[in-house]
Amino acid sequence: MRVIDPVPLRSDVLAAFFDLIGPDRAAEVRAAAARIVERLDGGTLWHVNSTARGGGVAEMLHLLVPLYRALGVSCRWAVVDGDDRFFDVTKKLGNSAYGSTDPGDRLDAGAVDGYLAHLDDEAGWFAELLGANDVLLPHDHQTAGLVPPLAAKVSAVHWRCHVGVDASTEGSEAAWAVMAPLLDDADGVVFSVAHHVPAELADHHFAVIPPVIWPYAPKNRPLADDAVRDLLDRCGLGPGPVPPYVVADGPRDPGVPLVAQVSRWDRLKDMHGVLMGIAGSASDAHLALVGPDPAAIPDDVDQARWFATCLEARRALPAPVRRRISLVCLPMDDLDDNAHLVNAVQRTADVVVQKSLAEGFGLTVTEAMWKARPVVGSAVGGISAQIDHGRNGLLLSDPHDLAGFADLVTGLTGDAVDGVALGTRAHEDVRRRYLPDGDVLAIAGLLAEEDRT
């Protein structure tokens, strides 16, 4: 277990955020923070997850922890450490929670016992840092096993879940058979999407709090035109030489539309399906599949395998099709630099896609919407809550329908659909619903609810 200290939030940035949301919302968030401070009574609000880099939860915590501190709330962040065996178990547990019925994702009793033993050891170290008035907010399946050994050490535990499945499967039921009993001592559970609350937790007190983005983060802040050009070159999507971490047959033709998906190299993000759908279409758009260096995400041991799947599929394509598909593996040694690269790709893309097979929420969708990009997303998980089909984006009803996916994308790149209007409405929806003042108000309400249950 490690304690992470994100970069502090500057007072001028907080002031800019208050200007962005307006005086009424600014007053509400300050009052909510004051209620949290009163509830903690000298204690600390702890977030706990399994990685400090890579993935939506880590990105969100790099925002939320400094924001809460700037608002006067004692807030800290701890990360669970583990070896490949631990993260192999948690990957299988997460895949199952997303509905996977792949035999390779099944967990035997020994694997579950190892997962619990490791978290029990982690909890022993972490307990030394905790006070009786502290509140824990552990995130996702990697932390569920911390609840039993730590619940009695603090004033409350609210476990947050960002994964889930739209319809229960044998795999998801197996995952919840492991996790639900671990949450008996939790004061509450928090889901990103209401319909992801499983039947196994139907009698538990739960809340729905969507993830949020920070407008001033390197991934979301405005970029000057010359900066975008330089960053695109570094992604292999400009006129310059293709860097070694990009798989491409040469510079992108700037005269054709750019379609991009930014996500992990993960079965459920279906980068391979995106590749095959665009490759099989009549579109002349250039596709950029943008993900992290597969070796740089310690809590996801499948990245290299799924990147290799995309690499082999691309190699098998005819040369004219292959030339309009780039695989971009962004370096992860400098997180701000990585975020600027993603920012430039999303801002430049004529269409941003997120063709997930399952999704907890989909922060990349929120990010693209904030940049006023037209988004094509699968109608799964939180994506279906974010996108109102035809108003602020387009939804693919069946994420396995490659032809239907290609048709939606081609409608935007061919101007059959007004992408500018979709993007404009998308930006305003994010400003209204998915900025971080909403998280502060929701946590204040969550802690206040404890007094009424």
CSV table of C-alpha atoms in Angstrom, one decimal:
chain,number,residue,atom,x,y,z
A,1,MET,CA,0.0,0.0,0.0
A,2,ARG,CA,1.3,3.4,-0.9
A,3,VAL,CA,0.0,6.9,-0.2
A,4,ILE,CA,-0.2,9.2,-3.3
A,5,ASP,CA,0.2,13.0,-3.1
A,6,PRO,CA,-1.2,14.6,-6.2
A,7,VAL,CA,-0.1,18.1,-7.3
A,8,PRO,CA,-1.9,20.7,-5.2
A,9,LEU,CA,-4.6,22.7,-6.8
A,10,ARG,CA,-3.7,26.4,-7.2
A,11,SER,CA,-6.0,29.0,-5.8
A,12,ASP,CA,-6.3,30.7,-9.2
A,13,VAL,CA,-7.4,27.5,-10.8
A,14,LEU,CA,-10.1,27.0,-8.2
A,15,ALA,CA,-11.2,30.6,-8.8
A,16,ALA,CA,-11.4,29.9,-12.5
A,17,PHE,CA,-13.5,26.8,-11.9
A,18,PHE,CA,-15.9,28.8,-9.7
A,19,ASP,CA,-16.2,31.4,-12.6
A,20,LEU,CA,-17.0,28.5,-15.0
A,21,ILE,CA,-19.8,27.0,-12.9
A,22,GLY,CA,-21.1,30.4,-11.8
A,23,PRO,CA,-21.8,31.9,-8.3
A,24,ASP,CA,-24.8,29.7,-7.4
A,25,ARG,CA,-23.0,26.4,-8.0
A,26,ALA,CA,-19.8,27.8,-6.4
A,27,ALA,CA,-21.8,28.6,-3.2
A,28,GLU,CA,-23.4,25.2,-3.2
A,29,VAL,CA,-20.0,23.4,-3.5
A,30,ARG,CA,-18.4,25.4,-0.7
A,31,ALA,CA,-21.4,24.7,1.6
A,32,ALA,CA,-21.2,21.0,0.8
A,33,ALA,CA,-17.5,20.9,1.6
A,34,ALA,CA,-18.2,22.6,4.9
A,35,ARG,CA,-20.7,19.9,5.7
A,36,ILE,CA,-18.2,17.2,4.9
A,37,VAL,CA,-15.6,18.8,7.2
A,38,GLU,CA,-18.2,19.0,10.0
A,39,ARG,CA,-19.1,15.3,9.5
A,40,LEU,CA,-15.4,14.2,9.6
A,41,ASP,CA,-14.9,16.1,12.8
A,42,GLY,CA,-11.1,16.1,12.4
A,43,GLY,CA,-11.0,12.9,10.4
A,44,THR,CA,-9.8,12.3,6.8
A,45,LEU,CA,-11.7,11.2,3.7
A,46,TRP,CA,-9.6,8.4,2.1
A,47,HIS,CA,-9.8,7.2,-1.5
A,48,VAL,CA,-8.3,3.8,-2.1
A,49,ASN,CA,-7.7,2.2,-5.5
A,50,SER,CA,-5.2,-0.1,-7.2
A,51,THR,CA,-3.1,2.2,-9.4
A,52,ALA,CA,-1.8,5.7,-9.4
A,53,ARG,CA,-1.5,5.9,-13.2
A,54,GLY,CA,-3.7,4.7,-16.1
A,55,GLY,CA,-7.4,4.2,-16.1
A,56,GLY,CA,-10.3,6.5,-15.3
A,57,VAL,CA,-10.3,6.1,-11.5
A,58,ALA,CA,-6.7,7.1,-11.1
A,59,GLU,CA,-7.3,10.1,-13.4
A,60,MET,CA,-10.3,11.2,-11.4
A,61,LEU,CA,-8.4,10.9,-8.1
A,62,HIS,CA,-5.6,13.1,-9.4
A,63,LEU,CA,-8.4,15.7,-9.7
A,64,LEU,CA,-10.6,15.0,-6.7
A,65,VAL,CA,-8.1,14.7,-3.9
A,66,PRO,CA,-6.5,18.2,-4.6
A,67,LEU,CA,-10.0,19.7,-5.1
A,68,TYR,CA,-11.3,18.5,-1.8
A,69,ARG,CA,-8.1,19.7,-0.1
A,70,ALA,CA,-8.5,23.1,-1.7
A,71,LEU,CA,-12.1,23.2,-0.4
A,72,GLY,CA,-10.8,22.6,3.2
A,73,VAL,CA,-11.5,18.9,3.4
A,74,SER,CA,-8.8,16.6,4.7
A,75,CYS,CA,-8.5,14.1,1.9
A,76,ARG,CA,-5.9,11.5,1.1
A,77,TRP,CA,-5.3,8.7,-1.5
A,78,ALA,CA,-3.9,5.3,-0.9
A,79,VAL,CA,-3.0,2.7,-3.6
A,80,VAL,CA,-3.1,-1.1,-3.2
A,81,ASP,CA,0.1,-2.8,-4.3
A,82,GLY,CA,0.2,-6.3,-5.7
A,83,ASP,CA,2.1,-8.7,-7.9
A,84,ASP,CA,1.1,-10.3,-11.2
A,85,ARG,CA,-0.8,-13.0,-9.4
A,86,PHE,CA,-2.9,-10.5,-7.5
A,87,PHE,CA,-3.7,-8.5,-10.6
A,88,ASP,CA,-4.5,-11.6,-12.6
A,89,VAL,CA,-7.2,-12.4,-10.0
A,90,THR,CA,-8.6,-8.9,-10.0
A,91,LYS,CA,-8.6,-8.7,-13.8
A,92,LYS,CA,-10.6,-11.9,-14.0
A,93,LEU,CA,-12.9,-10.6,-11.2
A,94,GLY,CA,-13.4,-7.4,-13.1
A,95,ASN,CA,-14.0,-9.2,-16.4
A,96,SER,CA,-16.6,-11.3,-14.7
A,97,ALA,CA,-18.3,-8.3,-13.1
A,98,TYR,CA,-18.6,-7.0,-16.7
A,99,GLY,CA,-20.4,-10.2,-17.6
A,100,SER,CA,-17.6,-12.3,-19.1
A,101,THR,CA,-18.4,-16.0,-19.2
A,102,ASP,CA,-15.0,-16.9,-20.6
A,103,PRO,CA,-13.7,-20.0,-18.9
A,104,GLY,CA,-10.3,-18.2,-18.5
A,105,ASP,CA,-12.0,-15.7,-16.2
A,106,ARG,CA,-13.2,-18.2,-13.7
A,107,LEU,CA,-11.8,-18.0,-10.2
A,108,ASP,CA,-11.2,-21.0,-8.1
A,109,ALA,CA,-11.3,-21.0,-4.3
A,110,GLY,CA,-7.5,-20.8,-4.1
A,111,ALA,CA,-7.3,-17.7,-6.2
A,112,VAL,CA,-10.0,-16.0,-4.1
A,113,ASP,CA,-8.2,-17.0,-0.9
A,114,GLY,CA,-4.9,-15.5,-2.3
A,115,TYR,CA,-6.7,-12.3,-3.2
A,116,LEU,CA,-8.2,-12.0,0.3
A,117,ALA,CA,-4.9,-12.8,2.0
A,118,HIS,CA,-3.1,-10.2,0.1
A,119,LEU,CA,-5.6,-7.5,0.9
A,120,ASP,CA,-5.6,-8.5,4.5
A,121,ASP,CA,-1.9,-7.9,4.6
A,122,GLU,CA,-2.4,-4.5,2.8
A,123,ALA,CA,-5.0,-3.6,5.4
A,124,GLY,CA,-2.7,-4.3,8.2
A,125,TRP,CA,-0.2,-1.7,7.0
A,126,PHE,CA,-3.0,0.8,6.1
A,127,ALA,CA,-4.7,0.5,9.4
A,128,GLU,CA,-1.8,2.2,11.1
A,129,LEU,CA,-2.6,5.4,9.2
A,130,LEU,CA,-6.3,5.5,10.0
A,131,GLY,CA,-8.2,7.3,12.7
A,132,ALA,CA,-11.6,6.6,14.2
A,133,ASN,CA,-13.3,9.5,12.5
A,134,ASP,CA,-11.9,8.7,9.0
A,135,VAL,CA,-14.2,7.7,6.1
A,136,LEU,CA,-13.0,5.3,3.5
A,137,LEU,CA,-14.0,5.4,-0.2
A,138,PRO,CA,-12.4,2.2,-1.7
A,139,HIS,CA,-12.8,1.9,-5.5
A,140,ASP,CA,-13.7,-1.2,-7.5
A,141,HIS,CA,-13.2,-5.0,-7.2
A,142,GLN,CA,-9.4,-4.6,-6.4
A,143,THR,CA,-10.4,-3.1,-3.0
A,144,ALA,CA,-13.5,-5.0,-2.0
A,145,GLY,CA,-11.5,-7.3,0.3
A,146,LEU,CA,-10.3,-4.3,2.3
A,147,VAL,CA,-13.8,-3.7,3.7
A,148,PRO,CA,-13.9,-6.6,6.3
A,149,PRO,CA,-10.6,-5.8,8.0
A,150,LEU,CA,-10.9,-2.0,8.0
A,151,ALA,CA,-14.6,-1.3,8.6
A,152,ALA,CA,-14.2,-1.3,12.4
A,153,LYS,CA,-11.2,1.0,12.2
A,154,VAL,CA,-13.0,4.0,10.8
A,155,SER,CA,-16.3,5.8,11.1
A,156,ALA,CA,-17.7,4.7,7.7
A,157,VAL,CA,-16.8,2.8,4.6
A,158,HIS,CA,-18.6,3.5,1.3
A,159,TRP,CA,-17.3,1.2,-1.5
A,160,ARG,CA,-17.4,2.7,-5.0
A,161,CYS,CA,-18.0,0.5,-8.0
A,162,HIS,CA,-17.3,1.7,-11.5
A,163,VAL,CA,-17.8,-1.6,-13.3
A,164,GLY,CA,-21.0,-3.5,-14.0
A,165,VAL,CA,-23.2,-5.3,-16.5
A,166,ASP,CA,-26.5,-4.2,-18.1
A,167,ALA,CA,-28.0,-7.7,-17.8
A,168,SER,CA,-26.9,-10.3,-15.3
A,169,THR,CA,-24.8,-13.3,-16.6
A,170,GLU,CA,-23.3,-16.4,-15.1
A,171,GLY,CA,-20.0,-14.6,-15.0
A,172,SER,CA,-21.3,-11.5,-13.2
A,173,GLU,CA,-23.2,-13.6,-10.7
A,174,ALA,CA,-20.0,-15.5,-9.9
A,175,ALA,CA,-18.2,-12.2,-9.4
A,176,TRP,CA,-20.8,-10.9,-7.0
A,177,ALA,CA,-20.8,-14.2,-5.2
A,178,VAL,CA,-17.2,-13.3,-4.3
A,179,MET,CA,-17.6,-9.6,-3.7
A,180,ALA,CA,-21.1,-9.1,-2.1
A,181,PRO,CA,-20.3,-10.9,1.2
A,182,LEU,CA,-17.2,-8.7,1.5
A,183,LEU,CA,-19.4,-5.6,1.6
A,184,ASP,CA,-21.7,-6.7,4.4
A,185,ASP,CA,-19.8,-4.3,6.8
A,186,ALA,CA,-19.8,-1.4,4.4
A,187,ASP,CA,-22.0,1.5,5.3
A,188,GLY,CA,-23.0,2.0,1.7
A,189,VAL,CA,-22.1,1.1,-1.9
A,190,VAL,CA,-21.8,3.7,-4.7
A,191,PHE,CA,-22.3,2.9,-8.4
A,192,SER,CA,-21.6,5.0,-11.4
A,193,VAL,CA,-24.8,3.7,-13.2
A,194,ALA,CA,-28.0,2.9,-11.4
A,195,HIS,CA,-28.9,-0.3,-13.3
A,196,HIS,CA,-25.4,-1.8,-12.5
A,197,VAL,CA,-26.5,-2.4,-8.9
A,198,PRO,CA,-26.6,-6.2,-8.8
A,199,ALA,CA,-29.4,-8.2,-7.2
A,200,GLU,CA,-26.9,-9.4,-4.6
A,201,LEU,CA,-26.8,-5.9,-3.2
A,202,ALA,CA,-30.4,-5.0,-3.7
A,203,ASP,CA,-31.0,-4.8,0.1
A,204,HIS,CA,-27.8,-2.7,0.7
A,205,HIS,CA,-27.9,1.1,1.0
A,206,PHE,CA,-26.6,2.4,-2.3
A,207,ALA,CA,-26.1,5.7,-4.1
A,208,VAL,CA,-25.4,6.6,-7.7
A,209,ILE,CA,-22.6,9.1,-8.3
A,210,PRO,CA,-21.2,9.4,-11.9
A,211,PRO,CA,-17.5,10.0,-12.5
A,212,VAL,CA,-16.4,13.6,-13.4
A,213,ILE,CA,-13.8,15.4,-15.3
A,214,TRP,CA,-11.7,18.5,-14.6
A,215,PRO,CA,-11.8,21.1,-17.3
A,216,TYR,CA,-8.3,22.4,-16.5
A,217,ALA,CA,-6.6,19.0,-16.5
A,218,PRO,CA,-3.9,18.5,-19.1
A,219,LYS,CA,-6.3,16.1,-20.9
A,220,ASN,CA,-9.1,18.7,-21.1
A,221,ARG,CA,-7.6,22.2,-21.1
A,222,PRO,CA,-7.7,24.3,-24.3
A,223,LEU,CA,-4.6,23.9,-26.5
A,224,ALA,CA,-3.1,26.4,-28.9
A,225,ASP,CA,-3.1,25.4,-32.6
A,226,ASP,CA,0.7,25.1,-32.8
A,227,ALA,CA,0.7,22.9,-29.7
A,228,VAL,CA,-1.9,20.6,-31.2
A,229,ARG,CA,0.2,20.3,-34.4
A,230,ASP,CA,3.3,19.4,-32.4
A,231,LEU,CA,1.5,16.9,-30.3
A,232,LEU,CA,-0.1,15.2,-33.3
A,233,ASP,CA,3.3,14.8,-34.9
A,234,ARG,CA,4.4,13.0,-31.7
A,235,CYS,CA,1.4,10.7,-32.0
A,236,GLY,CA,2.3,9.9,-35.6
A,237,LEU,CA,-0.8,11.6,-36.8
A,238,GLY,CA,0.8,14.7,-38.3
A,239,PRO,CA,3.1,15.3,-41.3
A,240,GLY,CA,6.3,14.5,-39.3
A,241,PRO,CA,8.2,11.2,-39.0
A,242,VAL,CA,6.3,8.4,-37.3
A,243,PRO,CA,7.7,7.9,-33.7
A,244,PRO,CA,8.8,4.4,-32.6
A,245,TYR,CA,5.8,3.8,-30.3
A,246,VAL,CA,3.3,4.3,-33.2
A,247,VAL,CA,2.5,1.5,-35.8
A,248,ALA,CA,1.7,3.2,-39.1
A,249,ASP,CA,2.7,3.0,-42.7
A,250,GLY,CA,3.6,6.7,-42.9
A,251,PRO,CA,2.2,10.1,-42.1
A,252,ARG,CA,-1.6,10.5,-42.0
A,253,ASP,CA,-3.2,12.2,-45.0
A,254,PRO,CA,-4.5,15.5,-43.4
A,255,GLY,CA,-7.2,15.7,-46.1
A,256,VAL,CA,-9.3,12.8,-44.8
A,257,PRO,CA,-11.4,12.7,-41.6
A,258,LEU,CA,-9.8,11.4,-38.5
A,259,VAL,CA,-11.7,8.9,-36.4
A,260,ALA,CA,-10.2,8.0,-33.0
A,261,GLN,CA,-10.8,5.7,-30.0
A,262,VAL,CA,-8.8,6.4,-26.9
A,263,SER,CA,-8.8,3.5,-24.4
A,264,ARG,CA,-6.9,0.6,-22.8
A,265,TRP,CA,-5.9,-2.3,-25.0
A,266,ASP,CA,-8.7,-4.4,-23.5
A,267,ARG,CA,-11.1,-7.0,-24.7
A,268,LEU,CA,-14.1,-5.0,-23.4
A,269,LYS,CA,-13.0,-1.8,-25.0
A,270,ASP,CA,-13.0,-3.7,-28.3
A,271,MET,CA,-10.2,-1.9,-30.1
A,272,HIS,CA,-10.1,-4.9,-32.4
A,273,GLY,CA,-13.8,-4.5,-33.3
A,274,VAL,CA,-13.3,-0.8,-34.0
A,275,LEU,CA,-10.4,-1.7,-36.3
A,276,MET,CA,-12.3,-4.3,-38.2
A,277,GLY,CA,-15.4,-2.2,-38.5
A,278,ILE,CA,-13.6,0.8,-40.0
A,279,ALA,CA,-11.4,-1.5,-42.2
A,280,GLY,CA,-14.5,-3.1,-43.6
A,281,SER,CA,-16.3,0.1,-44.4
A,282,ALA,CA,-16.3,2.2,-47.5
A,283,SER,CA,-15.1,5.2,-45.5
A,284,ASP,CA,-11.7,6.8,-46.5
A,285,ALA,CA,-11.3,8.1,-42.9
A,286,HIS,CA,-8.1,7.5,-41.0
A,287,LEU,CA,-8.5,5.5,-37.8
A,288,ALA,CA,-6.3,6.1,-34.8
A,289,LEU,CA,-6.5,3.5,-32.0
A,290,VAL,CA,-4.8,5.2,-29.1
A,291,GLY,CA,-3.9,3.4,-25.9
A,292,PRO,CA,-1.2,3.3,-23.3
A,293,ASP,CA,2.1,1.5,-23.5
A,294,PRO,CA,0.9,-2.0,-22.9
A,295,ALA,CA,3.6,-2.7,-20.4
A,296,ALA,CA,3.0,0.4,-18.3
A,297,ILE,CA,-0.3,-0.4,-16.5
A,298,PRO,CA,0.6,-2.7,-13.5
A,299,ASP,CA,-3.0,-3.6,-12.6
A,300,ASP,CA,-4.0,-4.8,-16.1
A,301,VAL,CA,-2.0,-7.8,-17.2
A,302,ASP,CA,-3.9,-8.4,-20.5
A,303,GLN,CA,-2.9,-5.2,-22.2
A,304,ALA,CA,0.0,-6.7,-24.3
A,305,ARG,CA,-2.2,-9.6,-25.5
A,306,TRP,CA,-5.0,-7.4,-26.8
A,307,PHE,CA,-2.6,-4.9,-28.4
A,308,ALA,CA,-1.0,-7.9,-30.2
A,309,THR,CA,-4.4,-8.9,-31.4
A,310,CYS,CA,-4.9,-5.5,-33.0
A,311,LEU,CA,-1.4,-5.5,-34.4
A,312,GLU,CA,-1.9,-8.9,-36.1
A,313,ALA,CA,-5.3,-7.8,-37.5
A,314,ARG,CA,-3.8,-4.7,-38.9
A,315,ARG,CA,-0.9,-6.5,-40.5
A,316,ALA,CA,-3.3,-8.8,-42.3
A,317,LEU,CA,-5.2,-6.0,-44.1
A,318,PRO,CA,-4.5,-5.0,-47.7
A,319,ALA,CA,-2.0,-2.2,-48.0
A,320,PRO,CA,-4.4,0.6,-49.0
A,321,VAL,CA,-6.6,-0.2,-46.0
A,322,ARG,CA,-3.7,-0.6,-43.6
A,323,ARG,CA,-2.3,2.8,-44.5
A,324,ARG,CA,-5.3,4.5,-43.0
A,325,ILE,CA,-5.0,2.8,-39.6
A,326,SER,CA,-2.6,3.8,-36.9
A,327,LEU,CA,-2.0,2.0,-33.6
A,328,VAL,CA,-0.6,4.6,-31.1
A,329,CYS,CA,1.0,3.3,-27.8
A,330,LEU,CA,1.4,6.4,-25.7
A,331,PRO,CA,4.3,6.6,-23.3
A,332,MET,CA,3.3,6.6,-19.6
A,333,ASP,CA,6.4,7.9,-17.9
A,334,ASP,CA,5.1,11.5,-17.8
A,335,LEU,CA,1.3,11.5,-17.1
A,336,ASP,CA,0.8,15.2,-18.0
A,337,ASP,CA,2.6,14.7,-21.3
A,338,ASN,CA,0.5,11.6,-22.0
A,339,ALA,CA,-2.7,13.6,-21.2
A,340,HIS,CA,-1.6,16.4,-23.6
A,341,LEU,CA,-1.2,13.9,-26.4
A,342,VAL,CA,-4.7,12.4,-25.7
A,343,ASN,CA,-6.1,16.0,-25.6
A,344,ALA,CA,-4.6,16.8,-29.0
A,345,VAL,CA,-6.0,13.6,-30.6
A,346,GLN,CA,-9.5,14.1,-29.2
A,347,ARG,CA,-9.6,17.8,-30.3
A,348,THR,CA,-8.4,16.9,-33.8
A,349,ALA,CA,-10.7,13.9,-34.3
A,350,ASP,CA,-13.7,14.5,-36.6
A,351,VAL,CA,-15.4,11.6,-34.7
A,352,VAL,CA,-14.5,10.1,-31.4
A,353,VAL,CA,-15.7,6.5,-30.9
A,354,GLN,CA,-16.1,4.3,-27.8
A,355,LYS,CA,-17.3,0.9,-29.1
A,356,SER,CA,-17.1,-0.9,-25.7
A,357,LEU,CA,-18.7,-4.3,-25.3
A,358,ALA,CA,-19.3,-3.4,-21.7
A,359,GLU,CA,-18.7,-0.2,-19.8
A,360,GLY,CA,-18.9,1.1,-16.3
A,361,PHE,CA,-19.2,4.7,-17.3
A,362,GLY,CA,-16.9,5.9,-20.0
A,363,LEU,CA,-14.8,8.9,-19.0
A,364,THR,CA,-13.3,9.1,-22.5
A,365,VAL,CA,-16.8,9.8,-23.8
A,366,THR,CA,-17.2,12.7,-21.3
A,367,GLU,CA,-13.8,14.1,-22.3
A,368,ALA,CA,-14.7,14.1,-26.0
A,369,MET,CA,-18.1,15.6,-25.3
A,370,TRP,CA,-16.4,18.4,-23.3
A,371,LYS,CA,-14.3,19.1,-26.3
A,372,ALA,CA,-17.5,19.4,-28.4
A,373,ARG,CA,-16.6,16.4,-30.5
A,374,PRO,CA,-19.4,14.2,-32.0
A,375,VAL,CA,-19.2,10.8,-30.3
A,376,VAL,CA,-20.3,7.4,-31.5
A,377,GLY,CA,-20.6,5.0,-28.5
A,378,SER,CA,-22.1,1.6,-27.7
A,379,ALA,CA,-25.4,1.7,-25.8
A,380,VAL,CA,-23.9,0.0,-22.8
A,381,GLY,CA,-23.3,1.0,-19.2
A,382,GLY,CA,-22.9,4.7,-18.5
A,383,ILE,CA,-22.4,5.6,-22.2
A,384,SER,CA,-26.1,5.1,-22.7
A,385,ALA,CA,-26.7,7.5,-19.8
A,386,GLN,CA,-24.4,10.1,-21.2
A,387,ILE,CA,-25.4,10.0,-24.9
A,388,ASP,CA,-28.9,10.9,-26.0
A,389,HIS,CA,-29.0,9.4,-29.5
A,390,GLY,CA,-29.4,12.0,-32.2
A,391,ARG,CA,-29.2,15.0,-29.7
A,392,ASN,CA,-25.7,15.0,-28.3
A,393,GLY,CA,-24.1,12.0,-29.9
A,394,LEU,CA,-24.9,8.7,-31.6
A,395,LEU,CA,-25.5,5.3,-29.9
A,396,LEU,CA,-24.8,1.9,-31.4
A,397,SER,CA,-27.6,-0.4,-30.1
A,398,ASP,CA,-25.6,-3.6,-30.6
A,399,PRO,CA,-21.9,-3.2,-29.9
A,400,HIS,CA,-21.1,-6.3,-31.9
A,401,ASP,CA,-22.7,-4.8,-35.1
A,402,LEU,CA,-19.6,-3.8,-37.0
A,403,ALA,CA,-21.6,-2.7,-40.1
A,404,GLY,CA,-24.0,-0.6,-38.1
A,405,PHE,CA,-21.0,0.9,-36.3
A,406,ALA,CA,-19.3,1.8,-39.6
A,407,ASP,CA,-22.6,3.4,-40.8
A,408,LEU,CA,-22.8,5.7,-37.8
A,409,VAL,CA,-19.2,6.8,-38.2
A,410,THR,CA,-19.6,7.3,-42.0
A,411,GLY,CA,-22.7,9.4,-41.4
A,412,LEU,CA,-20.6,11.8,-39.4
A,413,THR,CA,-17.5,11.8,-41.6
A,414,GLY,CA,-19.6,12.2,-44.7
A,415,ASP,CA,-21.6,15.1,-43.3
A,416,ALA,CA,-25.0,13.2,-43.4
A,417,VAL,CA,-25.3,14.0,-39.7
A,418,ASP,CA,-24.6,17.4,-38.2
A,419,GLY,CA,-21.6,16.6,-35.9
A,420,VAL,CA,-21.1,20.3,-35.0
A,421,ALA,CA,-24.6,20.5,-33.5
A,422,LEU,CA,-24.1,17.2,-31.6
A,423,GLY,CA,-20.8,18.4,-30.2
A,424,THR,CA,-22.2,21.7,-29.1
A,425,ARG,CA,-25.0,20.1,-27.1
A,426,ALA,CA,-22.6,17.5,-25.7
A,427,HIS,CA,-20.3,20.2,-24.3
A,428,GLU,CA,-23.1,21.9,-22.5
A,429,ASP,CA,-24.4,18.6,-21.1
A,430,VAL,CA,-21.0,17.9,-19.5
A,431,ARG,CA,-20.8,21.4,-18.1
A,432,ARG,CA,-24.2,20.8,-16.5
A,433,ARG,CA,-23.8,17.2,-15.3
A,434,TYR,CA,-20.2,15.9,-15.1
A,435,LEU,CA,-18.0,18.5,-13.5
A,436,PRO,CA,-16.5,17.9,-10.0
A,437,ASP,CA,-18.8,20.1,-8.0
A,438,GLY,CA,-21.3,17.3,-8.5
A,439,ASP,CA,-19.0,14.8,-6.7
A,440,VAL,CA,-18.6,17.1,-3.7
A,441,LEU,CA,-22.4,17.6,-3.4
A,442,ALA,CA,-23.0,13.9,-3.8
A,443,ILE,CA,-20.4,12.9,-1.1
A,444,ALA,CA,-21.8,15.5,1.3
A,445,GLY,CA,-25.3,14.0,0.7
A,446,LEU,CA,-23.9,10.5,1.1
A,447,LEU,CA,-22.4,11.2,4.5
A,448,ALA,CA,-25.5,13.1,5.6
A,449,GLU,CA,-27.6,10.1,4.7
A,450,GLU,CA,-25.7,8.0,7.3
A,451,ASP,CA,-27.5,10.0,10.0
A,452,ARG,CA,-30.9,8.9,8.6
A,453,THR,CA,-30.2,5.2,8.1
